[in-house]
PDB file of N, CA and C in Angstrom:
ATOM      1  N   GLY G   1      18.264  -3.330 -16.890  1.00 63.00           N
ATOM      2  CA  GLY G   1      18.396  -3.186 -18.258  1.00 63.00           C
ATOM      3  C   GLY G   1      17.406  -3.476 -19.301  1.00 63.00           C
ATOM      4  N   LEU G   2      16.383  -3.404 -19.046  1.00 66.00           N
ATOM      5  CA  LEU G   2      15.238  -3.878 -20.473  1.00 66.00           C
ATOM      6  C   LEU G   2      14.317  -2.748 -20.738  1.00 66.00           C
ATOM      7  N   PRO G   3      14.409  -2.608 -21.883  1.00 68.00           N
ATOM      8  CA  PRO G   3      13.276  -1.443 -22.466  1.00 68.00           C
ATOM      9  C   PRO G   3      12.186  -1.756 -21.618  1.00 68.00           C
ATOM     10  N   VAL G   4      11.658  -0.410 -20.836  1.00 72.00           N
ATOM     11  CA  VAL G   4      10.156  -0.690 -20.673  1.00 72.00           C
ATOM     12  C   VAL G   4       9.275   1.067 -21.259  1.00 72.00           C
ATOM     13  N   GLY G   5       8.237   0.097 -21.937  1.00 79.00           N
ATOM     14  CA  GLY G   5       7.617   1.887 -22.193  1.00 79.00           C
ATOM     15  C   GLY G   5       6.492   2.405 -21.114  1.00 79.00           C
ATOM     16  N   GLU G   6       5.396   1.457 -20.319  1.00 85.00           N
ATOM     17  CA  GLU G   6       4.967   1.547 -19.103  1.00 85.00           C
ATOM     18  C   GLU G   6       4.939   0.724 -18.216  1.00 85.00           C
ATOM     19  N   LEU G   7       5.277   1.170 -17.170  1.00 88.00           N
ATOM     20  CA  LEU G   7       4.812   0.385 -15.479  1.00 88.00           C
ATOM     21  C   LEU G   7       3.958   0.522 -14.911  1.00 88.00           C
ATOM     22  N   HIS G   8       3.084  -0.402 -14.847  1.00 93.00           N
ATOM     23  CA  HIS G   8       2.082  -0.475 -14.034  1.00 93.00           C
ATOM     24  C   HIS G   8       2.001  -1.144 -12.722  1.00 93.00           C
ATOM     25  N   GLU G   9       1.780  -0.337 -11.411  1.00 94.00           N
ATOM     26  CA  GLU G   9       1.480  -1.477  -9.875  1.00 94.00           C
ATOM     27  C   GLU G   9      -0.031  -1.434  -9.623  1.00 94.00           C
ATOM     28  N   ALA G  10       0.164  -2.315  -9.152  1.00 94.00           N
ATOM     29  CA  ALA G  10      -1.613  -2.517  -7.974  1.00 94.00           C
ATOM     30  C   ALA G  10      -0.720  -3.380  -6.508  1.00 94.00           C
ATOM     31  N   ALA G  11      -1.392  -3.063  -6.097  1.00 92.00           N
ATOM     32  CA  ALA G  11      -1.467  -3.446  -4.485  1.00 92.00           C
ATOM     33  C   ALA G  11      -2.177  -4.598  -4.332  1.00 92.00           C
ATOM     34  N   ASN G  12      -3.213  -5.047  -5.446  1.00 92.00           N
ATOM     35  CA  ASN G  12      -3.593  -6.442  -4.909  1.00 92.00           C
ATOM     36  C   ASN G  12      -4.231  -7.163  -6.667  1.00 92.00           C
ATOM     37  N   GLY G  13      -4.986  -8.123  -6.420  1.00 93.00           N
ATOM     38  CA  GLY G  13      -5.354  -8.682  -7.732  1.00 93.00           C
ATOM     39  C   GLY G  13      -6.925  -7.582  -7.843  1.00 93.00           C
ATOM     40  N   GLN G  14      -7.509  -7.158  -7.355  1.00 94.00           N
ATOM     41  CA  GLN G  14      -8.646  -6.416  -7.820  1.00 94.00           C
ATOM     42  C   GLN G  14      -8.264  -4.860  -8.549  1.00 94.00           C
ATOM     43  N   GLU G  15      -6.951  -4.606  -8.160  1.00 95.00           N
ATOM     44  CA  GLU G  15      -6.561  -3.165  -8.171  1.00 95.00           C
ATOM     45  C   GLU G  15      -6.069  -4.100  -9.792  1.00 95.00           C
ATOM     46  N   ALA G  16      -5.425  -4.436 -10.071  1.00 95.00           N
ATOM     47  CA  ALA G  16      -4.475  -5.062 -11.302  1.00 95.00           C
ATOM     48  C   ALA G  16      -5.540  -5.812 -12.129  1.00 95.00           C
ATOM     49  N   LEU G  17      -6.911  -5.932 -11.787  1.00 95.00           N
ATOM     50  CA  LEU G  17      -7.823  -6.245 -12.797  1.00 95.00           C
ATOM     51  C   LEU G  17      -8.499  -5.290 -13.976  1.00 95.00           C
ATOM     52  N   GLU G  18      -8.431  -4.020 -12.416  1.00 95.00           N
ATOM     53  CA  GLU G  18      -8.758  -2.626 -12.944  1.00 95.00           C
ATOM     54  C   GLU G  18      -7.804  -1.778 -13.853  1.00 95.00           C
ATOM     55  N   ILE G  19      -6.603  -2.032 -13.628  1.00 95.00           N
ATOM     56  CA  ILE G  19      -5.694  -1.893 -14.442  1.00 95.00           C
ATOM     57  C   ILE G  19      -5.727  -2.403 -15.852  1.00 95.00           C
ATOM     58  N   LEU G  20      -5.754  -3.760 -15.563  1.00 95.00           N
ATOM     59  CA  LEU G  20      -5.413  -4.424 -16.763  1.00 95.00           C
ATOM     60  C   LEU G  20      -6.394  -4.620 -18.287  1.00 95.00           C
ATOM     61  N   LYS G  21      -7.982  -3.776 -17.205  1.00 92.00           N
ATOM     62  CA  LYS G  21      -9.288  -3.479 -18.510  1.00 92.00           C
ATOM     63  C   LYS G  21      -9.352  -1.907 -19.051  1.00 92.00           C
ATOM     64  N   ASN G  22      -8.086  -1.103 -18.397  1.00 93.00           N
ATOM     65  CA  ASN G  22      -7.562  -0.014 -19.295  1.00 93.00           C
ATOM     66  C   ASN G  22      -6.547   0.461 -19.580  1.00 93.00           C
ATOM     67  N   ALA G  23      -5.492  -0.917 -19.687  1.00 91.00           N
ATOM     68  CA  ALA G  23      -4.282  -0.118 -19.944  1.00 91.00           C
ATOM     69  C   ALA G  23      -4.133  -1.590 -20.914  1.00 91.00           C
ATOM     70  N   TRP G  24      -3.202  -1.699 -22.124  1.00 90.00           N
ATOM     71  CA  TRP G  24      -2.814  -3.006 -22.894  1.00 90.00           C
ATOM     72  C   TRP G  24      -1.455  -3.100 -22.066  1.00 90.00           C
ATOM     73  N   VAL G  25      -1.411  -4.152 -21.326  1.00 91.00           N
ATOM     74  CA  VAL G  25      -0.089  -5.328 -21.141  1.00 91.00           C
ATOM     75  C   VAL G  25       0.664  -5.804 -21.645  1.00 91.00           C
ATOM     76  N   ASP G  26       1.339  -6.340 -21.523  1.00 91.00           N
ATOM     77  CA  ASP G  26       2.264  -7.460 -22.299  1.00 91.00           C
ATOM     78  C   ASP G  26       2.732  -8.625 -21.312  1.00 91.00           C
ATOM     79  N   LEU G  27       3.091  -7.891 -19.899  1.00 93.00           N
ATOM     80  CA  LEU G  27       3.342  -9.139 -19.227  1.00 93.00           C
ATOM     81  C   LEU G  27       2.355  -8.992 -17.789  1.00 93.00           C
ATOM     82  N   VAL G  28       2.750  -9.513 -17.310  1.00 95.00           N
ATOM     83  CA  VAL G  28       2.024  -9.816 -15.346  1.00 95.00           C
ATOM     84  C   VAL G  28       2.865 -10.369 -14.726  1.00 95.00           C
ATOM     85  N   LEU G  29       3.409  -9.548 -13.638  1.00 93.00           N
ATOM     86  CA  LEU G  29       4.288 -10.295 -12.596  1.00 93.00           C
ATOM     87  C   LEU G  29       3.549  -9.973 -11.335  1.00 93.00           C
ATOM     88  N   SER G  30       3.505 -10.938 -10.799  1.00 93.00           N
ATOM     89  CA  SER G  30       2.177 -11.010  -9.452  1.00 93.00           C
ATOM     90  C   SER G  30       2.774 -12.135  -8.685  1.00 93.00           C
ATOM     91  N   ASP G  31       2.568 -11.666  -7.385  1.00 91.00           N
ATOM     92  CA  ASP G  31       2.844 -12.234  -5.914  1.00 91.00           C
ATOM     93  C   ASP G  31       1.173 -13.159  -5.678  1.00 91.00           C
ATOM     94  N   ILE G  32       1.565 -14.269  -4.796  1.00 89.00           N
ATOM     95  CA  ILE G  32       0.316 -14.745  -4.337  1.00 89.00           C
ATOM     96  C   ILE G  32      -0.285 -14.619  -3.621  1.00 89.00           C
ATOM     97  N   ASN G  33       0.477 -13.699  -2.459  1.00 88.00           N
ATOM     98  CA  ASN G  33      -0.437 -13.249  -1.200  1.00 88.00           C
ATOM     99  C   ASN G  33      -0.208 -12.147  -1.511  1.00 88.00           C
ATOM    100  N   MET G  34      -1.693 -11.630  -1.612  1.00 88.00           N
ATOM    101  CA  MET G  34      -2.011 -10.193  -1.648  1.00 88.00           C
ATOM    102  C   MET G  34      -3.306 -10.177  -0.772  1.00 88.00           C
ATOM    103  N   PRO G  35      -3.936  -8.491  -0.317  1.00 90.00           N
ATOM    104  CA  PRO G  35      -4.982  -8.371   0.483  1.00 90.00           C
ATOM    105  C   PRO G  35      -5.736  -8.308  -1.090  1.00 90.00           C
ATOM    106  N   VAL G  36      -7.401  -8.181  -0.221  1.00 91.00           N
ATOM    107  CA  VAL G  36      -8.442  -8.096  -0.985  1.00 91.00           C
ATOM    108  C   VAL G  36      -8.546  -8.952  -1.999  1.00 91.00           C
ATOM    109  N   MET G  37      -7.421  -9.336  -3.442  1.00 90.00           N
ATOM    110  CA  MET G  37      -7.851 -10.573  -4.250  1.00 90.00           C
ATOM    111  C   MET G  37      -6.381 -11.060  -4.501  1.00 90.00           C
ATOM    112  N   ASN G  38      -6.546 -12.594  -3.740  1.00 90.00           N
ATOM    113  CA  ASN G  38      -4.703 -12.909  -4.248  1.00 90.00           C
ATOM    114  C   ASN G  38      -4.577 -13.401  -5.161  1.00 90.00           C
ATOM    115  N   GLY G  39      -3.996 -13.887  -5.550  1.00 89.00           N
ATOM    116  CA  GLY G  39      -2.820 -14.388  -6.657  1.00 89.00           C
ATOM    117  C   GLY G  39      -3.461 -15.292  -7.429  1.00 89.00           C
ATOM    118  N   TYR G  40      -3.803 -16.279  -6.523  1.00 91.00           N
ATOM    119  CA  TYR G  40      -5.061 -17.230  -7.526  1.00 91.00           C
ATOM    120  C   TYR G  40      -6.139 -17.183  -8.035  1.00 91.00           C
ATOM    121  N   GLU G  41      -6.805 -16.116  -7.014  1.00 94.00           N
ATOM    122  CA  GLU G  41      -8.309 -15.547  -7.322  1.00 94.00           C
ATOM    123  C   GLU G  41      -7.857 -14.537  -8.305  1.00 94.00           C
ATOM    124  N   PHE G  42      -6.935 -13.904  -8.580  1.00 94.00           N
ATOM    125  CA  PHE G  42      -6.200 -13.106 -10.119  1.00 94.00           C
ATOM    126  C   PHE G  42      -6.316 -13.561 -10.942  1.00 94.00           C
ATOM    127  N   LEU G  43      -5.626 -14.838 -11.091  1.00 94.00           N
ATOM    128  CA  LEU G  43      -5.284 -15.367 -12.281  1.00 94.00           C
ATOM    129  C   LEU G  43      -6.872 -16.188 -12.763  1.00 94.00           C
ATOM    130  N   ALA G  44      -7.483 -17.040 -11.950  1.00 94.00           N
ATOM    131  CA  ALA G  44      -8.596 -17.303 -12.199  1.00 94.00           C
ATOM    132  C   ALA G  44      -9.163 -16.265 -12.843  1.00 94.00           C
ATOM    133  N   HIS G  45      -9.246 -14.899 -12.740  1.00 95.00           N
ATOM    134  CA  HIS G  45     -10.354 -13.982 -13.184  1.00 95.00           C
ATOM    135  C   HIS G  45      -9.434 -14.021 -14.852  1.00 95.00           C
ATOM    136  N   MET G  46      -8.667 -13.290 -14.786  1.00 95.00           N
ATOM    137  CA  MET G  46      -7.690 -13.519 -15.721  1.00 95.00           C
ATOM    138  C   MET G  46      -7.669 -14.175 -17.121  1.00 95.00           C
ATOM    139  N   ARG G  47      -7.747 -15.547 -16.528  1.00 93.00           N
ATOM    140  CA  ARG G  47      -7.632 -16.683 -17.586  1.00 93.00           C
ATOM    141  C   ARG G  47      -9.716 -16.884 -17.883  1.00 93.00           C
ATOM    142  N   GLU G  48     -10.486 -16.213 -17.115  1.00 94.00           N
ATOM    143  CA  GLU G  48     -11.845 -16.194 -17.542  1.00 94.00           C
ATOM    144  C   GLU G  48     -12.184 -15.064 -18.584  1.00 94.00           C
ATOM    145  N   ASP G  49     -11.495 -13.843 -18.411  1.00 94.00           N
ATOM    146  CA  ASP G  49     -11.473 -13.217 -19.306  1.00 94.00           C
ATOM    147  C   ASP G  49     -11.098 -13.273 -20.634  1.00 94.00           C
ATOM    148  N   PRO G  50     -11.789 -13.139 -22.077  1.00 94.00           N
ATOM    149  CA  PRO G  50     -11.300 -13.711 -22.950  1.00 94.00           C
ATOM    150  C   PRO G  50      -9.902 -12.711 -23.908  1.00 94.00           C
ATOM    151  N   VAL G  51      -9.969 -11.624 -23.380  1.00 91.00           N
ATOM    152  CA  VAL G  51      -9.006 -10.339 -23.224  1.00 91.00           C
ATOM    153  C   VAL G  51      -7.761 -10.208 -23.026  1.00 91.00           C
ATOM    154  N   LEU G  52      -8.226 -10.546 -21.899  1.00 94.00           N
ATOM    155  CA  LEU G  52      -6.971 -10.952 -20.768  1.00 94.00           C
ATOM    156  C   LEU G  52      -6.177 -12.221 -20.576  1.00 94.00           C
ATOM    157  N   LYS G  53      -6.607 -13.343 -20.522  1.00 92.00           N
ATOM    158  CA  LYS G  53      -6.349 -14.802 -20.686  1.00 92.00           C
ATOM    159  C   LYS G  53      -5.198 -15.208 -21.407  1.00 92.00           C
ATOM    160  N   GLY G  54      -4.638 -14.458 -22.557  1.00 91.00           N
ATOM    161  CA  GLY G  54      -3.621 -14.620 -22.954  1.00 91.00           C
ATOM    162  C   GLY G  54      -2.313 -13.957 -23.200  1.00 91.00           C
ATOM    163  N   ILE G  55      -2.305 -12.762 -21.860  1.00 93.00           N
ATOM    164  CA  ILE G  55      -1.159 -12.082 -21.366  1.00 93.00           C
ATOM    165  C   ILE G  55      -0.436 -13.364 -20.535  1.00 93.00           C
ATOM    166  N   PRO G  56       1.155 -12.857 -20.668  1.00 94.00           N
ATOM    167  CA  PRO G  56       1.933 -13.866 -20.121  1.00 94.00           C
ATOM    168  C   PRO G  56       1.562 -13.636 -18.464  1.00 94.00           C
ATOM    169  N   VAL G  57       1.991 -14.339 -17.306  1.00 94.00           N
ATOM    170  CA  VAL G  57       1.575 -14.500 -16.171  1.00 94.00           C
ATOM    171  C   VAL G  57       3.109 -15.141 -15.505  1.00 94.00           C
ATOM    172  N   ALA G  58       4.248 -14.272 -14.443  1.00 93.00           N
ATOM    173  CA  ALA G  58       4.995 -15.045 -14.074  1.00 93.00           C
ATOM    174  C   ALA G  58       4.772 -14.256 -12.845  1.00 93.00           C
ATOM    175  N   VAL G  59       4.988 -15.103 -12.009  1.00 92.00           N
ATOM    176  CA  VAL G  59       4.598 -15.618 -10.104  1.00 92.00           C
ATOM    177  C   VAL G  59       5.300 -15.421  -9.737  1.00 92.00           C
ATOM    178  N   ILE G  60       6.167 -14.499  -8.826  1.00 91.00           N
ATOM    179  CA  ILE G  60       7.433 -14.170  -7.601  1.00 91.00           C
ATOM    180  C   ILE G  60       6.643 -14.134  -6.226  1.00 91.00           C
ATOM    181  N   SER G  61       7.101 -15.366  -5.713  1.00 89.00           N
ATOM    182  CA  SER G  61       6.665 -15.290  -4.955  1.00 89.00           C
ATOM    183  C   SER G  61       7.400 -16.504  -3.787  1.00 89.00           C
ATOM    184  N   THR G  62       7.423 -16.663  -2.239  1.00 86.00           N
ATOM    185  CA  THR G  62       8.298 -17.190  -1.477  1.00 86.00           C
ATOM    186  C   THR G  62       7.597 -18.658  -1.368  1.00 86.00           C
ATOM    187  N   GLU G  63       6.428 -18.971  -1.699  1.00 79.00           N
ATOM    188  CA  GLU G  63       6.094 -20.022  -1.677  1.00 79.00           C
ATOM    189  C   GLU G  63       6.392 -21.102  -2.662  1.00 79.00           C
ATOM    190  N   GLY G  64       6.691 -22.368  -1.701  1.00 76.00           N
ATOM    191  CA  GLY G  64       7.793 -23.638  -2.270  1.00 76.00           C
ATOM    192  C   GLY G  64       6.603 -24.633  -2.362  1.00 76.00           C
ATOM    193  N   ASN G  65       5.551 -24.832  -1.961  1.00 81.00           N
ATOM    194  CA  ASN G  65       4.759 -25.787  -1.801  1.00 81.00           C
ATOM    195  C   ASN G  65       4.502 -26.524  -3.246  1.00 81.00           C
ATOM    196  N   GLN G  66       5.135 -27.842  -3.796  1.00 87.00           N
ATOM    197  CA  GLN G  66       5.025 -28.243  -4.866  1.00 87.00           C
ATOM    198  C   GLN G  66       3.292 -28.125  -5.551  1.00 87.00           C
ATOM    199  N   ASP G  67       2.514 -28.566  -4.705  1.00 89.00           N
ATOM    200  CA  ASP G  67       1.342 -28.655  -4.784  1.00 89.00           C
ATOM    201  C   ASP G  67       0.741 -27.137  -5.514  1.00 89.00           C
ATOM    202  N   ARG G  68       1.112 -26.252  -4.600  1.00 85.00           N
ATOM    203  CA  ARG G  68       0.606 -24.823  -4.920  1.00 85.00           C
ATOM    204  C   ARG G  68       1.276 -24.338  -5.848  1.00 85.00           C
ATOM    205  N   ILE G  69       2.340 -24.778  -6.547  1.00 87.00           N
ATOM    206  CA  ILE G  69       3.009 -24.503  -7.854  1.00 87.00           C
ATOM    207  C   ILE G  69       2.309 -25.334  -8.954  1.00 87.00           C
ATOM    208  N   ALA G  70       2.216 -26.164  -8.805  1.00 89.00           N
ATOM    209  CA  ALA G  70       0.914 -27.088  -9.668  1.00 89.00           C
ATOM    210  C   ALA G  70       0.074 -26.252  -9.983  1.00 89.00           C
ATOM    211  N   GLU G  71      -0.582 -25.647  -8.927  1.00 88.00           N
ATOM    212  CA  GLU G  71      -2.360 -24.651  -9.069  1.00 88.00           C
ATOM    213  C   GLU G  71      -1.800 -23.653  -9.825  1.00 88.00           C
ATOM    214  N   LEU G  72      -1.329 -23.226  -9.393  1.00 88.00           N
ATOM    215  CA  LEU G  72      -0.482 -22.169 -10.410  1.00 88.00           C
ATOM    216  C   LEU G  72      -0.505 -22.363 -12.086  1.00 88.00           C
ATOM    217  N   GLU G  73       0.128 -23.937 -12.090  1.00 89.00           N
ATOM    218  CA  GLU G  73       0.879 -24.078 -13.227  1.00 89.00           C
ATOM    219  C   GLU G  73      -0.513 -24.609 -14.399  1.00 89.00           C
ATOM    220  N   ALA G  74      -1.781 -25.102 -13.300  1.00 89.00           N
ATOM    221  CA  ALA G  74      -2.980 -25.281 -13.951  1.00 89.00           C
ATOM    222  C   ALA G  74      -3.963 -23.857 -14.333  1.00 89.00           C
ATOM    223  N   LEU G  75      -3.285 -22.544 -13.614  1.00 86.00           N
ATOM    224  CA  LEU G  75      -4.237 -21.611 -13.695  1.00 86.00           C
ATOM    225  C   LEU G  75      -3.414 -20.765 -14.993  1.00 86.00           C
ATOM    226  N   GLY G  76      -2.289 -21.639 -15.450  1.00 88.00           N
ATOM    227  CA  GLY G  76      -1.945 -21.207 -16.876  1.00 88.00           C
ATOM    228  C   GLY G  76      -0.899 -19.918 -16.888  1.00 88.00           C
ATOM    229  N   ILE G  77       0.005 -19.977 -15.694  1.00 91.00           N
ATOM    230  CA  ILE G  77       1.165 -19.309 -15.400  1.00 91.00           C
ATOM    231  C   ILE G  77       2.733 -19.131 -16.559  1.00 91.00           C
ATOM    232  N   SER G  78       3.064 -18.360 -17.014  1.00 91.00           N
ATOM    233  CA  SER G  78       3.610 -18.914 -18.086  1.00 91.00           C
ATOM    234  C   SER G  78       5.341 -19.193 -17.338  1.00 91.00           C
ATOM    235  N   ALA G  79       5.595 -18.155 -15.985  1.00 91.00           N
ATOM    236  CA  ALA G  79       6.635 -18.811 -14.947  1.00 91.00           C
ATOM    237  C   ALA G  79       6.342 -18.292 -13.573  1.00 91.00           C
ATOM    238  N   TYR G  80       7.514 -18.983 -12.916  1.00 91.00           N
ATOM    239  CA  TYR G  80       7.454 -19.124 -11.189  1.00 91.00           C
ATOM    240  C   TYR G  80       9.371 -18.688 -11.273  1.00 91.00           C
ATOM    241  N   VAL G  81       9.102 -17.584 -10.426  1.00 91.00           N
ATOM    242  CA  VAL G  81      10.030 -17.244  -9.744  1.00 91.00           C
ATOM    243  C   VAL G  81      10.370 -17.397  -8.086  1.00 91.00           C
ATOM    244  N   ARG G  82      10.944 -18.317  -7.598  1.00 89.00           N
ATOM    245  CA  ARG G  82      10.669 -18.267  -6.145  1.00 89.00           C
ATOM    246  C   ARG G  82      11.289 -17.160  -5.388  1.00 89.00           C
ATOM    247  N   LYS G  83      11.151 -15.960  -4.273  1.00 88.00           N
ATOM    248  CA  LYS G  83      11.701 -15.125  -3.459  1.00 88.00           C
ATOM    249  C   LYS G  83      12.886 -16.098  -2.508  1.00 88.00           C
ATOM    250  N   PRO G  84      13.892 -15.542  -2.390  1.00 90.00           N
ATOM    251  CA  PRO G  84      14.512 -14.309  -3.374  1.00 90.00           C
ATOM    252  C   PRO G  84      14.859 -14.792  -4.254  1.00 90.00           C
ATOM    253  N   PHE G  85      15.463 -13.686  -4.904  1.00 88.00           N
ATOM    254  CA  PHE G  85      15.593 -13.726  -6.376  1.00 88.00           C
ATOM    255  C   PHE G  85      16.764 -12.757  -6.775  1.00 88.00           C
ATOM    256  N   ARG G  86      18.171 -13.243  -7.824  1.00 88.00           N
ATOM    257  CA  ARG G  86      18.821 -11.963  -8.336  1.00 88.00           C
ATOM    258  C   ARG G  86      17.910 -11.212  -9.153  1.00 88.00           C
ATOM    259  N   PRO G  87      18.090 -10.021  -9.510  1.00 87.00           N
ATOM    260  CA  PRO G  87      17.334  -9.462 -10.903  1.00 87.00           C
ATOM    261  C   PRO G  87      17.634  -9.690 -11.767  1.00 87.00           C
ATOM    262  N   GLU G  88      18.649 -10.739 -12.234  1.00 88.00           N
ATOM    263  CA  GLU G  88      19.039 -11.462 -13.297  1.00 88.00           C
ATOM    264  C   GLU G  88      18.143 -12.234 -14.096  1.00 88.00           C
ATOM    265  N   GLU G  89      17.835 -12.793 -12.607  1.00 89.00           N
ATOM    266  CA  GLU G  89      16.894 -14.175 -13.110  1.00 89.00           C
ATOM    267  C   GLU G  89      15.104 -13.378 -13.170  1.00 89.00           C
ATOM    268  N   ILE G  90      14.965 -12.107 -12.555  1.00 87.00           N
ATOM    269  CA  ILE G  90      13.854 -11.661 -13.509  1.00 87.00           C
ATOM    270  C   ILE G  90      13.895 -11.277 -15.077  1.00 87.00           C
ATOM    271  N   GLY G  91      15.074 -10.364 -15.195  1.00 87.00           N
ATOM    272  CA  GLY G  91      15.526  -9.737 -16.633  1.00 87.00           C
ATOM    273  C   GLY G  91      15.333 -11.061 -17.757  1.00 87.00           C
ATOM    274  N   ALA G  92      16.090 -12.204 -16.905  1.00 90.00           N
ATOM    275  CA  ALA G  92      16.085 -13.682 -17.873  1.00 90.00           C
ATOM    276  C   ALA G  92      14.500 -13.784 -18.084  1.00 90.00           C
ATOM    277  N   VAL G  93      13.862 -14.074 -17.254  1.00 91.00           N
ATOM    278  CA  VAL G  93      12.238 -14.130 -17.027  1.00 91.00           C
ATOM    279  C   VAL G  93      11.391 -13.568 -17.898  1.00 91.00           C
ATOM    280  N   VAL G  94      11.535 -11.904 -17.850  1.00 89.00           N
ATOM    281  CA  VAL G  94      11.111 -11.387 -18.969  1.00 89.00           C
ATOM    282  C   VAL G  94      11.433 -11.248 -20.408  1.00 89.00           C
ATOM    283  N   THR G  95      12.415 -11.696 -20.579  1.00 88.00           N
ATOM    284  CA  THR G  95      13.132 -11.349 -21.679  1.00 88.00           C
ATOM    285  C   THR G  95      12.396 -12.365 -22.207  1.00 88.00           C
ATOM    286  N   LYS G  96      12.512 -13.908 -22.077  1.00 89.00           N
ATOM    287  CA  LYS G  96      11.872 -15.244 -22.196  1.00 89.00           C
ATOM    288  C   LYS G  96      10.287 -14.984 -22.902  1.00 89.00           C
ATOM    289  N   LEU G  97       9.710 -14.593 -21.895  1.00 90.00           N
ATOM    290  CA  LEU G  97       8.218 -14.436 -21.513  1.00 90.00           C
ATOM    291  C   LEU G  97       7.880 -13.484 -22.950  1.00 90.00           C
ATOM    292  N   LEU G  98       8.379 -12.251 -23.344  1.00 87.00           N
ATOM    293  CA  LEU G  98       8.239 -11.437 -24.130  1.00 87.00           C
ATOM    294  C   LEU G  98       8.583 -12.012 -25.548  1.00 87.00           C
ATOM    295  N   ASN G  99       9.567 -12.430 -25.667  1.00 85.00           N
ATOM    296  CA  ASN G  99      10.000 -13.270 -26.855  1.00 85.00           C
ATOM    297  C   ASN G  99       9.205 -14.626 -26.722  1.00 85.00           C
ATOM    298  N   GLY G 100       7.708 -15.093 -26.500  1.00 81.00           N
ATOM    299  CA  GLY G 100       7.325 -15.897 -26.166  1.00 81.00           C
ATOM    300  C   GLY G 100       7.518 -17.391 -25.937  1.00 81.00           C
ATOM    301  N   GLU G 101       8.813 -17.359 -25.117  1.00 73.00           N
ATOM    302  CA  GLU G 101       8.920 -18.612 -24.830  1.00 73.00           C
ATOM    303  C   GLU G 101       8.580 -18.733 -23.577  1.00 73.00           C
ATOM    304  N   ALA G 102       8.240 -20.082 -22.988  1.00 65.00           N
ATOM    305  CA  ALA G 102       7.867 -20.544 -21.719  1.00 65.00           C
ATOM    306  C   ALA G 102       9.069 -20.514 -20.378  1.00 65.00           C
ATOM    307  N   HIS G 103       9.105 -20.308 -19.557  1.00 56.00           N
ATOM    308  CA  HIS G 103      10.419 -20.059 -18.305  1.00 56.00           C
ATOM    309  C   HIS G 103       9.832 -20.990 -17.297  1.00 56.00           C
ATOM    310  N   HIS G 104      10.569 -21.648 -16.836  1.00 53.00           N
ATOM    311  CA  HIS G 104      10.012 -22.026 -15.387  1.00 53.00           C
ATOM    312  C   HIS G 104      11.294 -21.842 -14.819  1.00 53.00           C
ATOM    313  N   ALA G 105      11.288 -21.412 -13.551  1.00 47.00           N
ATOM    314  CA  ALA G 105      12.251 -20.784 -12.679  1.00 47.00           C
ATOM    315  C   ALA G 105      11.738 -21.701 -11.263  1.00 47.00           C
ATOM    316  N   SER G 106      12.850 -21.812 -10.574  1.00 44.00           N
ATOM    317  CA  SER G 106      12.585 -21.757  -8.922  1.00 44.00           C
ATOM    318  C   SER G 106      13.506 -20.783  -8.422  1.00 44.00           C
TER     319      SER G 106
END
């Protein structure tokens, strides 16, 4: 039920960075466990780039370890959603982030 203009999909953090360098993106949804470049590395690269660092990132993962979630928050994630989730949860997170609001869910 969310209006979407363009949707880009990447298999890993490295592919995602290439997409972000070539397309304007309002919001990133990312997992942590990805091949080639994992979510932590991906987020670190995003936050080092002056153009990309302001894009809100929601991490969606099975990771429940609070220390790891704290690491993600230190990298500046805007939201965290733990798998499994209901579609309504993602819809709420996306809506809040696109409206400039922080949202932390588990």
